[in-house]
Amino acid sequence: MSPLNRSLKIKRRSTPISLTPLIDVVFILLIFFLLVSTFEEIRSVEIVPPSAQSDARESTADEQSLTILVQGNDDYLVRAESYSLESLKIFLGEQPDRVIFVKTGPNAPLQAIVSLIDLANTLNLSKVSLVQPEK
Amino acid sequence: MRRLEYRKPRQTEKIDKHILPMTNIIFLMLIFFMIAGQITATDPFAITPSKSISTTHTKPEDGIIHLSKDGEITFQYQAMDAEELKVKVAEYLAEAPGAVLRLKADADYSAVETLFLLAELHEIGVEKISLITQLENSL
């Protein structure tokens, strides 16, 4: 066999591709998604801000209306009687057509307002207005 | 001399074969996090939103106001005070009339102060605002 033929018959050794760099990249991507992803279930509640009109309506409120004073989480005052969220749900459920004005006490957190709005939505109470606090 | 037909595997080939099952698992975890997670912009400060049973989603393109537990305010991720906020929101509404703003406020922040802020926003033309909440299972 001539030297030329012999050289043509020499097979090139295949160079296997290492998987290690691929795994490095995949790990980095995994760490990236672990750090930036959030699993909070974010939703929203629509709120109509208090206005001068709602204040005026509250000041001329009649017996058909109800003013709820939010004092704290699970602490609501209606006509000088204190209610928890559960008892308020029962109370308001018996009076579906009332116009409701929501006032806030100085120590009430925002969560208490949101819970009350949720309660109003659950009971399909459409006439709920936030009253501007006094300065 | 007879040439050997069997070639011993290289050290790297041995290691690569053992890594293959781990690669499978890592890929599966990556796909899980890519699908299950949501990529959102980081809040300028730590805020724990109020819990609510509402299932309404917000639109990420709406303007956003952040309100921390200590009363710090940002609008579109820029820190400002209440007066500057009114100016910036008025400018935002002038550019996009009828736009709905989002408010991400801490659940423990004072309700009175929040309502003051909302009343001031109402004066400059904000008719409705979407308060961002966390999903709660039941009331």
PDB file of N, CA and C in Angstrom, chain A residues 20-119:
ATOM      1  N   THR A  20     -20.142  18.937  30.632  1.00  0.00           N
ATOM      2  CA  THR A  20     -19.957  19.747  31.839  1.00  0.00           C
ATOM      3  C   THR A  20     -20.300  21.229  31.630  1.00  0.00           C
ATOM      4  N   PRO A  21     -19.847  21.875  30.573  1.00  0.00           N
ATOM      5  CA  PRO A  21     -20.233  23.290  30.390  1.00  0.00           C
ATOM      6  C   PRO A  21     -21.742  23.465  30.216  1.00  0.00           C
ATOM      7  N   LEU A  22     -22.388  22.508  29.564  1.00  0.00           N
ATOM      8  CA  LEU A  22     -23.847  22.578  29.404  1.00  0.00           C
ATOM      9  C   LEU A  22     -24.528  22.552  30.761  1.00  0.00           C
ATOM     10  N   ILE A  23     -24.048  21.685  31.636  1.00  0.00           N
ATOM     11  CA  ILE A  23     -24.641  21.601  32.975  1.00  0.00           C
ATOM     12  C   ILE A  23     -24.385  22.883  33.746  1.00  0.00           C
ATOM     13  N   ASP A  24     -23.226  23.487  33.567  1.00  0.00           N
ATOM     14  CA  ASP A  24     -22.944  24.778  34.215  1.00  0.00           C
ATOM     15  C   ASP A  24     -23.974  25.818  33.794  1.00  0.00           C
ATOM     16  N   VAL A  25     -24.230  25.896  32.489  1.00  0.00           N
ATOM     17  CA  VAL A  25     -25.183  26.887  31.981  1.00  0.00           C
ATOM     18  C   VAL A  25     -26.577  26.609  32.532  1.00  0.00           C
ATOM     19  N   VAL A  26     -26.955  25.351  32.544  1.00  0.00           N
ATOM     20  CA  VAL A  26     -28.294  24.991  33.035  1.00  0.00           C
ATOM     21  C   VAL A  26     -28.428  25.337  34.512  1.00  0.00           C
ATOM     22  N   PHE A  27     -27.401  25.075  35.289  1.00  0.00           N
ATOM     23  CA  PHE A  27     -27.431  25.427  36.726  1.00  0.00           C
ATOM     24  C   PHE A  27     -27.573  26.933  36.904  1.00  0.00           C
ATOM     25  N   ILE A  28     -26.859  27.699  36.106  1.00  0.00           N
ATOM     26  CA  ILE A  28     -26.938  29.155  36.234  1.00  0.00           C
ATOM     27  C   ILE A  28     -28.345  29.638  35.889  1.00  0.00           C
ATOM     28  N   LEU A  29     -28.919  29.069  34.837  1.00  0.00           N
ATOM     29  CA  LEU A  29     -30.292  29.443  34.478  1.00  0.00           C
ATOM     30  C   LEU A  29     -31.266  29.071  35.594  1.00  0.00           C
ATOM     31  N   LEU A  30     -31.062  27.910  36.172  1.00  0.00           N
ATOM     32  CA  LEU A  30     -31.943  27.463  37.264  1.00  0.00           C
ATOM     33  C   LEU A  30     -31.840  28.409  38.449  1.00  0.00           C
ATOM     34  N   ILE A  31     -30.640  28.784  38.822  1.00  0.00           N
ATOM     35  CA  ILE A  31     -30.452  29.702  39.952  1.00  0.00           C
ATOM     36  C   ILE A  31     -31.076  31.050  39.627  1.00  0.00           C
ATOM     37  N   PHE A  32     -30.933  31.490  38.386  1.00  0.00           N
ATOM     38  CA  PHE A  32     -31.540  32.757  37.970  1.00  0.00           C
ATOM     39  C   PHE A  32     -33.057  32.718  38.169  1.00  0.00           C
ATOM     40  N   PHE A  33     -33.687  31.669  37.670  1.00  0.00           N
ATOM     41  CA  PHE A  33     -35.149  31.586  37.793  1.00  0.00           C
ATOM     42  C   PHE A  33     -35.584  31.384  39.240  1.00  0.00           C
ATOM     43  N   LEU A  34     -34.783  30.684  40.029  1.00  0.00           N
ATOM     44  CA  LEU A  34     -35.101  30.528  41.451  1.00  0.00           C
ATOM     45  C   LEU A  34     -35.106  31.874  42.147  1.00  0.00           C
ATOM     46  N   LEU A  35     -34.167  32.732  41.782  1.00  0.00           N
ATOM     47  CA  LEU A  35     -34.045  34.011  42.483  1.00  0.00           C
ATOM     48  C   LEU A  35     -35.074  35.035  42.011  1.00  0.00           C
ATOM     49  N   VAL A  36     -35.365  35.071  40.718  1.00  0.00           N
ATOM     50  CA  VAL A  36     -36.246  36.140  40.225  1.00  0.00           C
ATOM     51  C   VAL A  36     -37.720  35.755  40.247  1.00  0.00           C
ATOM     52  N   SER A  37     -38.030  34.485  40.329  1.00  0.00           N
ATOM     53  CA  SER A  37     -39.444  34.102  40.275  1.00  0.00           C
ATOM     54  C   SER A  37     -40.121  34.400  41.595  1.00  0.00           C
ATOM     55  N   THR A  38     -41.394  34.738  41.475  1.00  0.00           N
ATOM     56  CA  THR A  38     -42.178  34.960  42.672  1.00  0.00           C
ATOM     57  C   THR A  38     -43.420  34.091  42.607  1.00  0.00           C
ATOM     58  N   PHE A  39     -43.807  33.541  43.715  1.00  0.00           N
ATOM     59  CA  PHE A  39     -44.964  32.666  43.740  1.00  0.00           C
ATOM     60  C   PHE A  39     -46.144  33.310  44.452  1.00  0.00           C
ATOM     61  N   GLU A  40     -46.073  34.608  44.654  1.00  0.00           N
ATOM     62  CA  GLU A  40     -47.217  35.302  45.265  1.00  0.00           C
ATOM     63  C   GLU A  40     -48.365  35.312  44.276  1.00  0.00           C
ATOM     64  N   GLU A  41     -49.569  35.160  44.806  1.00  0.00           N
ATOM     65  CA  GLU A  41     -50.724  35.252  43.913  1.00  0.00           C
ATOM     66  C   GLU A  41     -51.255  36.670  44.016  1.00  0.00           C
ATOM     67  N   ILE A  42     -50.887  37.469  43.072  1.00  0.00           N
ATOM     68  CA  ILE A  42     -51.220  38.895  43.118  1.00  0.00           C
ATOM     69  C   ILE A  42     -52.564  39.119  42.454  1.00  0.00           C
ATOM     70  N   ARG A  43     -53.444  39.786  43.178  1.00  0.00           N
ATOM     71  CA  ARG A  43     -54.749  40.136  42.645  1.00  0.00           C
ATOM     72  C   ARG A  43     -54.988  41.606  42.970  1.00  0.00           C
ATOM     73  N   SER A  44     -56.226  42.070  42.725  1.00  0.00           N
ATOM     74  CA  SER A  44     -56.506  43.475  43.036  1.00  0.00           C
ATOM     75  C   SER A  44     -57.953  43.656  43.414  1.00  0.00           C
ATOM     76  N   VAL A  45     -58.190  44.750  44.099  1.00  0.00           N
ATOM     77  CA  VAL A  45     -59.544  45.138  44.501  1.00  0.00           C
ATOM     78  C   VAL A  45     -59.737  46.570  44.026  1.00  0.00           C
ATOM     79  N   GLU A  46     -60.851  46.830  43.358  1.00  0.00           N
ATOM     80  CA  GLU A  46     -61.088  48.202  42.901  1.00  0.00           C
ATOM     81  C   GLU A  46     -61.670  49.025  44.023  1.00  0.00           C
ATOM     82  N   ILE A  47     -61.092  50.191  44.198  1.00  0.00           N
ATOM     83  CA  ILE A  47     -61.551  51.077  45.273  1.00  0.00           C
ATOM     84  C   ILE A  47     -61.910  52.422  44.663  1.00  0.00           C
ATOM     85  N   VAL A  48     -63.048  52.946  45.081  1.00  0.00           N
ATOM     86  CA  VAL A  48     -63.413  54.310  44.692  1.00  0.00           C
ATOM     87  C   VAL A  48     -62.934  55.217  45.819  1.00  0.00           C
ATOM     88  N   PRO A  49     -62.040  56.145  45.536  1.00  0.00           N
ATOM     89  CA  PRO A  49     -61.491  56.987  46.613  1.00  0.00           C
ATOM     90  C   PRO A  49     -62.588  57.822  47.271  1.00  0.00           C
ATOM     91  N   PRO A  50     -62.399  58.175  48.524  1.00  0.00           N
ATOM     92  CA  PRO A  50     -63.392  59.032  49.196  1.00  0.00           C
ATOM     93  C   PRO A  50     -63.385  60.421  48.557  1.00  0.00           C
ATOM     94  N   SER A  51     -64.538  61.033  48.571  1.00  0.00           N
ATOM     95  CA  SER A  51     -64.647  62.343  47.918  1.00  0.00           C
ATOM     96  C   SER A  51     -65.546  63.240  48.741  1.00  0.00           C
ATOM     97  N   ALA A  52     -65.625  64.466  48.324  1.00  0.00           N
ATOM     98  CA  ALA A  52     -66.493  65.417  49.020  1.00  0.00           C
ATOM     99  C   ALA A  52     -67.957  64.991  48.895  1.00  0.00           C
ATOM    100  N   GLN A  53     -68.313  64.355  47.753  1.00  0.00           N
ATOM    101  CA  GLN A  53     -69.711  63.919  47.575  1.00  0.00           C
ATOM    102  C   GLN A  53     -70.078  62.845  48.582  1.00  0.00           C
ATOM    103  N   SER A  54     -69.167  61.900  48.799  1.00  0.00           N
ATOM    104  CA  SER A  54     -69.494  60.817  49.744  1.00  0.00           C
ATOM    105  C   SER A  54     -69.580  61.384  51.164  1.00  0.00           C
ATOM    106  N   ASP A  55     -68.751  62.380  51.469  1.00  0.00           N
ATOM    107  CA  ASP A  55     -68.835  63.018  52.782  1.00  0.00           C
ATOM    108  C   ASP A  55     -70.188  63.698  52.959  1.00  0.00           C
ATOM    109  N   ALA A  56     -70.629  64.392  51.893  1.00  0.00           N
ATOM    110  CA  ALA A  56     -71.907  65.118  51.962  1.00  0.00           C
ATOM    111  C   ALA A  56     -73.070  64.144  52.135  1.00  0.00           C
ATOM    112  N   ARG A  57     -72.997  63.027  51.418  1.00  0.00           N
ATOM    113  CA  ARG A  57     -74.089  62.043  51.541  1.00  0.00           C
ATOM    114  C   ARG A  57     -74.100  61.438  52.930  1.00  0.00           C
ATOM    115  N   GLU A  58     -72.952  61.252  53.504  1.00  0.00           N
ATOM    116  CA  GLU A  58     -72.873  60.638  54.842  1.00  0.00           C
ATOM    117  C   GLU A  58     -73.423  61.581  55.898  1.00  0.00           C
ATOM    118  N   SER A  59     -73.165  62.879  55.707  1.00  0.00           N
ATOM    119  CA  SER A  59     -73.637  63.849  56.700  1.00  0.00           C
ATOM    120  C   SER A  59     -75.153  63.982  56.657  1.00  0.00           C
ATOM    121  N   THR A  60     -75.761  63.692  55.519  1.00  0.00           N
ATOM    122  CA  THR A  60     -77.229  63.782  55.409  1.00  0.00           C
ATOM    123  C   THR A  60     -77.850  62.382  55.406  1.00  0.00           C
ATOM    124  N   ALA A  61     -77.166  61.447  56.009  1.00  0.00           N
ATOM    125  CA  ALA A  61     -77.631  60.053  55.973  1.00  0.00           C
ATOM    126  C   ALA A  61     -78.927  59.890  56.761  1.00  0.00           C
ATOM    127  N   ASP A  62     -79.791  59.026  56.253  1.00  0.00           N
ATOM    128  CA  ASP A  62     -81.050  58.773  56.939  1.00  0.00           C
ATOM    129  C   ASP A  62     -81.013  57.388  57.581  1.00  0.00           C
ATOM    130  N   GLU A  63     -82.182  56.931  57.971  1.00  0.00           N
ATOM    131  CA  GLU A  63     -82.232  55.647  58.686  1.00  0.00           C
ATOM    132  C   GLU A  63     -81.910  54.472  57.778  1.00  0.00           C
ATOM    133  N   GLN A  64     -82.031  54.677  56.476  1.00  0.00           N
ATOM    134  CA  GLN A  64     -81.744  53.586  55.549  1.00  0.00           C
ATOM    135  C   GLN A  64     -80.249  53.353  55.408  1.00  0.00           C
ATOM    136  N   SER A  65     -79.460  54.291  55.872  1.00  0.00           N
ATOM    137  CA  SER A  65     -78.014  54.152  55.701  1.00  0.00           C
ATOM    138  C   SER A  65     -77.403  53.651  57.005  1.00  0.00           C
ATOM    139  N   LEU A  66     -76.191  53.162  56.833  1.00  0.00           N
ATOM    140  CA  LEU A  66     -75.478  52.558  57.967  1.00  0.00           C
ATOM    141  C   LEU A  66     -74.031  53.058  57.930  1.00  0.00           C
ATOM    142  N   THR A  67     -73.539  53.513  59.050  1.00  0.00           N
ATOM    143  CA  THR A  67     -72.134  53.931  59.087  1.00  0.00           C
ATOM    144  C   THR A  67     -71.343  52.912  59.890  1.00  0.00           C
ATOM    145  N   ILE A  68     -70.335  52.348  59.263  1.00  0.00           N
ATOM    146  CA  ILE A  68     -69.475  51.353  59.936  1.00  0.00           C
ATOM    147  C   ILE A  68     -68.148  52.023  60.247  1.00  0.00           C
ATOM    148  N   LEU A  69     -67.772  52.005  61.513  1.00  0.00           N
ATOM    149  CA  LEU A  69     -66.491  52.566  61.924  1.00  0.00           C
ATOM    150  C   LEU A  69     -65.490  51.422  62.053  1.00  0.00           C
ATOM    151  N   VAL A  70     -64.455  51.471  61.237  1.00  0.00           N
ATOM    152  CA  VAL A  70     -63.427  50.426  61.260  1.00  0.00           C
ATOM    153  C   VAL A  70     -62.405  50.806  62.326  1.00  0.00           C
ATOM    154  N   GLN A  71     -62.346  49.993  63.380  1.00  0.00           N
ATOM    155  CA  GLN A  71     -61.422  50.310  64.473  1.00  0.00           C
ATOM    156  C   GLN A  71     -60.136  49.494  64.413  1.00  0.00           C
ATOM    157  N   GLY A  72     -60.223  48.304  63.831  1.00  0.00           N
ATOM    158  CA  GLY A  72     -59.050  47.451  63.744  1.00  0.00           C
ATOM    159  C   GLY A  72     -59.407  46.194  62.980  1.00  0.00           C
ATOM    160  N   ASN A  73     -58.416  45.318  62.841  1.00  0.00           N
ATOM    161  CA  ASN A  73     -58.699  44.033  62.189  1.00  0.00           C
ATOM    162  C   ASN A  73     -59.740  43.290  63.015  1.00  0.00           C
ATOM    163  N   ASP A  74     -60.838  42.893  62.380  1.00  0.00           N
ATOM    164  CA  ASP A  74     -61.903  42.133  63.072  1.00  0.00           C
ATOM    165  C   ASP A  74     -62.554  42.957  64.180  1.00  0.00           C
ATOM    166  N   ASP A  75     -62.587  44.269  64.034  1.00  0.00           N
ATOM    167  CA  ASP A  75     -63.199  45.126  65.045  1.00  0.00           C
ATOM    168  C   ASP A  75     -63.940  46.265  64.338  1.00  0.00           C
ATOM    169  N   TYR A  76     -65.256  46.136  64.264  1.00  0.00           N
ATOM    170  CA  TYR A  76     -66.062  47.116  63.542  1.00  0.00           C
ATOM    171  C   TYR A  76     -67.163  47.611  64.455  1.00  0.00           C
ATOM    172  N   LEU A  77     -67.422  48.911  64.393  1.00  0.00           N
ATOM    173  CA  LEU A  77     -68.435  49.512  65.263  1.00  0.00           C
ATOM    174  C   LEU A  77     -69.610  49.971  64.409  1.00  0.00           C
ATOM    175  N   VAL A  78     -70.787  49.474  64.749  1.00  0.00           N
ATOM    176  CA  VAL A  78     -72.005  49.875  64.043  1.00  0.00           C
ATOM    177  C   VAL A  78     -73.031  50.270  65.082  1.00  0.00           C
ATOM    178  N   ARG A  79     -73.440  51.544  65.075  1.00  0.00           N
ATOM    179  CA  ARG A  79     -74.438  52.053  66.031  1.00  0.00           C
ATOM    180  C   ARG A  79     -74.047  51.702  67.458  1.00  0.00           C
ATOM    181  N   ALA A  80     -72.811  52.005  67.794  1.00  0.00           N
ATOM    182  CA  ALA A  80     -72.254  51.831  69.147  1.00  0.00           C
ATOM    183  C   ALA A  80     -72.134  50.370  69.569  1.00  0.00           C
ATOM    184  N   GLU A  81     -72.326  49.462  68.621  1.00  0.00           N
ATOM    185  CA  GLU A  81     -72.140  48.035  68.947  1.00  0.00           C
ATOM    186  C   GLU A  81     -70.944  47.502  68.186  1.00  0.00           C
ATOM    187  N   SER A  82     -70.151  46.711  68.891  1.00  0.00           N
ATOM    188  CA  SER A  82     -68.929  46.194  68.287  1.00  0.00           C
ATOM    189  C   SER A  82     -69.200  44.855  67.602  1.00  0.00           C
ATOM    190  N   TYR A  83     -68.657  44.686  66.405  1.00  0.00           N
ATOM    191  CA  TYR A  83     -68.856  43.440  65.647  1.00  0.00           C
ATOM    192  C   TYR A  83     -67.517  42.916  65.179  1.00  0.00           C
ATOM    193  N   SER A  84     -67.437  41.576  65.113  1.00  0.00           N
ATOM    194  CA  SER A  84     -66.298  40.968  64.431  1.00  0.00           C
ATOM    195  C   SER A  84     -66.686  40.825  62.963  1.00  0.00           C
ATOM    196  N   LEU A  85     -65.762  40.365  62.146  1.00  0.00           N
ATOM    197  CA  LEU A  85     -66.059  40.248  60.717  1.00  0.00           C
ATOM    198  C   LEU A  85     -67.177  39.230  60.480  1.00  0.00           C
ATOM    199  N   GLU A  86     -67.138  38.134  61.230  1.00  0.00           N
ATOM    200  CA  GLU A  86     -68.158  37.087  61.062  1.00  0.00           C
ATOM    201  C   GLU A  86     -69.536  37.593  61.461  1.00  0.00           C
ATOM    202  N   SER A  87     -69.605  38.261  62.618  1.00  0.00           N
ATOM    203  CA  SER A  87     -70.911  38.747  63.089  1.00  0.00           C
ATOM    204  C   SER A  87     -71.403  39.890  62.200  1.00  0.00           C
ATOM    205  N   LEU A  88     -70.481  40.669  61.668  1.00  0.00           N
ATOM    206  CA  LEU A  88     -70.880  41.744  60.754  1.00  0.00           C
ATOM    207  C   LEU A  88     -71.440  41.161  59.462  1.00  0.00           C
ATOM    208  N   LYS A  89     -70.882  40.035  59.033  1.00  0.00           N
ATOM    209  CA  LYS A  89     -71.375  39.356  57.824  1.00  0.00           C
ATOM    210  C   LYS A  89     -72.831  38.935  58.025  1.00  0.00           C
ATOM    211  N   ILE A  90     -73.136  38.410  59.198  1.00  0.00           N
ATOM    212  CA  ILE A  90     -74.518  37.992  59.497  1.00  0.00           C
ATOM    213  C   ILE A  90     -75.416  39.225  59.567  1.00  0.00           C
ATOM    214  N   PHE A  91     -74.937  40.288  60.246  1.00  0.00           N
ATOM    215  CA  PHE A  91     -75.719  41.504  60.422  1.00  0.00           C
ATOM    216  C   PHE A  91     -76.044  42.160  59.088  1.00  0.00           C
ATOM    217  N   LEU A  92     -75.040  42.289  58.240  1.00  0.00           N
ATOM    218  CA  LEU A  92     -75.257  42.941  56.943  1.00  0.00           C
ATOM    219  C   LEU A  92     -76.046  42.051  55.982  1.00  0.00           C
ATOM    220  N   GLY A  93     -75.926  40.757  56.161  1.00  0.00           N
ATOM    221  CA  GLY A  93     -76.667  39.834  55.309  1.00  0.00           C
ATOM    222  C   GLY A  93     -78.174  39.992  55.479  1.00  0.00           C
ATOM    223  N   GLU A  94     -78.568  40.461  56.656  1.00  0.00           N
ATOM    224  CA  GLU A  94     -80.003  40.645  56.914  1.00  0.00           C
ATOM    225  C   GLU A  94     -80.505  41.988  56.394  1.00  0.00           C
ATOM    226  N   GLN A  95     -79.582  42.844  55.966  1.00  0.00           N
ATOM    227  CA  GLN A  95     -79.987  44.190  55.501  1.00  0.00           C
ATOM    228  C   GLN A  95     -79.313  44.506  54.173  1.00  0.00           C
ATOM    229  N   PRO A  96     -79.722  43.829  53.120  1.00  0.00           N
ATOM    230  CA  PRO A  96     -78.992  43.943  51.855  1.00  0.00           C
ATOM    231  C   PRO A  96     -79.150  45.280  51.146  1.00  0.00           C
ATOM    232  N   ASP A  97     -80.202  46.043  51.447  1.00  0.00           N
ATOM    233  CA  ASP A  97     -80.447  47.257  50.657  1.00  0.00           C
ATOM    234  C   ASP A  97     -79.927  48.526  51.313  1.00  0.00           C
ATOM    235  N   ARG A  98     -79.205  48.393  52.366  1.00  0.00           N
ATOM    236  CA  ARG A  98     -78.720  49.569  53.081  1.00  0.00           C
ATOM    237  C   ARG A  98     -77.619  50.263  52.296  1.00  0.00           C
ATOM    238  N   VAL A  99     -77.552  51.564  52.477  1.00  0.00           N
ATOM    239  CA  VAL A  99     -76.416  52.328  51.953  1.00  0.00           C
ATOM    240  C   VAL A  99     -75.381  52.352  53.075  1.00  0.00           C
ATOM    241  N   ILE A 100     -74.180  51.935  52.743  1.00  0.00           N
ATOM    242  CA  ILE A 100     -73.158  51.779  53.798  1.00  0.00           C
ATOM    243  C   ILE A 100     -72.055  52.803  53.602  1.00  0.00           C
ATOM    244  N   PHE A 101     -71.742  53.496  54.686  1.00  0.00           N
ATOM    245  CA  PHE A 101     -70.616  54.428  54.695  1.00  0.00           C
ATOM    246  C   PHE A 101     -69.538  53.851  55.610  1.00  0.00           C
ATOM    247  N   VAL A 102     -68.310  53.876  55.132  1.00  0.00           N
ATOM    248  CA  VAL A 102     -67.206  53.284  55.885  1.00  0.00           C
ATOM    249  C   VAL A 102     -66.300  54.399  56.394  1.00  0.00           C
ATOM    250  N   LYS A 103     -66.213  54.476  57.721  1.00  0.00           N
ATOM    251  CA  LYS A 103     -65.301  55.447  58.343  1.00  0.00           C
ATOM    252  C   LYS A 103     -64.162  54.669  58.978  1.00  0.00           C
ATOM    253  N   THR A 104     -63.020  55.326  59.141  1.00  0.00           N
ATOM    254  CA  THR A 104     -61.879  54.620  59.739  1.00  0.00           C
ATOM    255  C   THR A 104     -61.457  55.289  61.037  1.00  0.00           C
ATOM    256  N   GLY A 105     -61.122  54.443  61.995  1.00  0.00           N
ATOM    257  CA  GLY A 105     -60.566  54.933  63.246  1.00  0.00           C
ATOM    258  C   GLY A 105     -59.079  55.188  63.095  1.00  0.00           C
ATOM    259  N   PRO A 106     -58.442  55.853  64.049  1.00  0.00           N
ATOM    260  CA  PRO A 106     -57.039  56.240  63.905  1.00  0.00           C
ATOM    261  C   PRO A 106     -56.076  55.058  63.904  1.00  0.00           C
ATOM    262  N   ASN A 107     -56.487  53.946  64.500  1.00  0.00           N
ATOM    263  CA  ASN A 107     -55.560  52.810  64.609  1.00  0.00           C
ATOM    264  C   ASN A 107     -55.873  51.684  63.631  1.00  0.00           C
ATOM    265  N   ALA A 108     -56.803  51.913  62.747  1.00  0.00           N
ATOM    266  CA  ALA A 108     -57.201  50.828  61.838  1.00  0.00           C
ATOM    267  C   ALA A 108     -56.150  50.632  60.760  1.00  0.00           C
ATOM    268  N   PRO A 109     -55.752  49.367  60.513  1.00  0.00           N
ATOM    269  CA  PRO A 109     -54.822  49.118  59.408  1.00  0.00           C
ATOM    270  C   PRO A 109     -55.589  48.984  58.100  1.00  0.00           C
ATOM    271  N   LEU A 110     -54.878  49.054  57.014  1.00  0.00           N
ATOM    272  CA  LEU A 110     -55.501  48.963  55.693  1.00  0.00           C
ATOM    273  C   LEU A 110     -56.181  47.613  55.490  1.00  0.00           C
ATOM    274  N   GLN A 111     -55.626  46.571  56.089  1.00  0.00           N
ATOM    275  CA  GLN A 111     -56.190  45.223  55.938  1.00  0.00           C
ATOM    276  C   GLN A 111     -57.648  45.186  56.392  1.00  0.00           C
ATOM    277  N   ALA A 112     -57.980  45.940  57.434  1.00  0.00           N
ATOM    278  CA  ALA A 112     -59.358  45.941  57.947  1.00  0.00           C
ATOM    279  C   ALA A 112     -60.321  46.499  56.894  1.00  0.00           C
ATOM    280  N   ILE A 113     -59.888  47.527  56.178  1.00  0.00           N
ATOM    281  CA  ILE A 113     -60.730  48.113  55.122  1.00  0.00           C
ATOM    282  C   ILE A 113     -60.923  47.089  54.003  1.00  0.00           C
ATOM    283  N   VAL A 114     -59.841  46.432  53.617  1.00  0.00           N
ATOM    284  CA  VAL A 114     -59.901  45.460  52.517  1.00  0.00           C
ATOM    285  C   VAL A 114     -60.821  44.298  52.898  1.00  0.00           C
ATOM    286  N   SER A 115     -60.741  43.846  54.134  1.00  0.00           N
ATOM    287  CA  SER A 115     -61.614  42.747  54.584  1.00  0.00           C
ATOM    288  C   SER A 115     -63.075  43.167  54.503  1.00  0.00           C
ATOM    289  N   LEU A 116     -63.351  44.416  54.871  1.00  0.00           N
ATOM    290  CA  LEU A 116     -64.733  44.905  54.812  1.00  0.00           C
ATOM    291  C   LEU A 116     -65.216  45.016  53.364  1.00  0.00           C
ATOM    292  N   ILE A 117     -64.339  45.455  52.480  1.00  0.00           N
ATOM    293  CA  ILE A 117     -64.707  45.545  51.059  1.00  0.00           C
ATOM    294  C   ILE A 117     -64.967  44.145  50.509  1.00  0.00           C
ATOM    295  N   ASP A 118     -64.153  43.181  50.914  1.00  0.00           N
ATOM    296  CA  ASP A 118     -64.369  41.779  50.497  1.00  0.00           C
ATOM    297  C   ASP A 118     -65.740  41.300  50.972  1.00  0.00           C
ATOM    298  N   LEU A 119     -66.055  41.645  52.221  1.00  0.00           N
ATOM    299  CA  LEU A 119     -67.339  41.223  52.798  1.00  0.00           C
ATOM    300  C   LEU A 119     -68.481  41.832  52.001  1.00  0.00           C
TER     301      LEU A 119
END
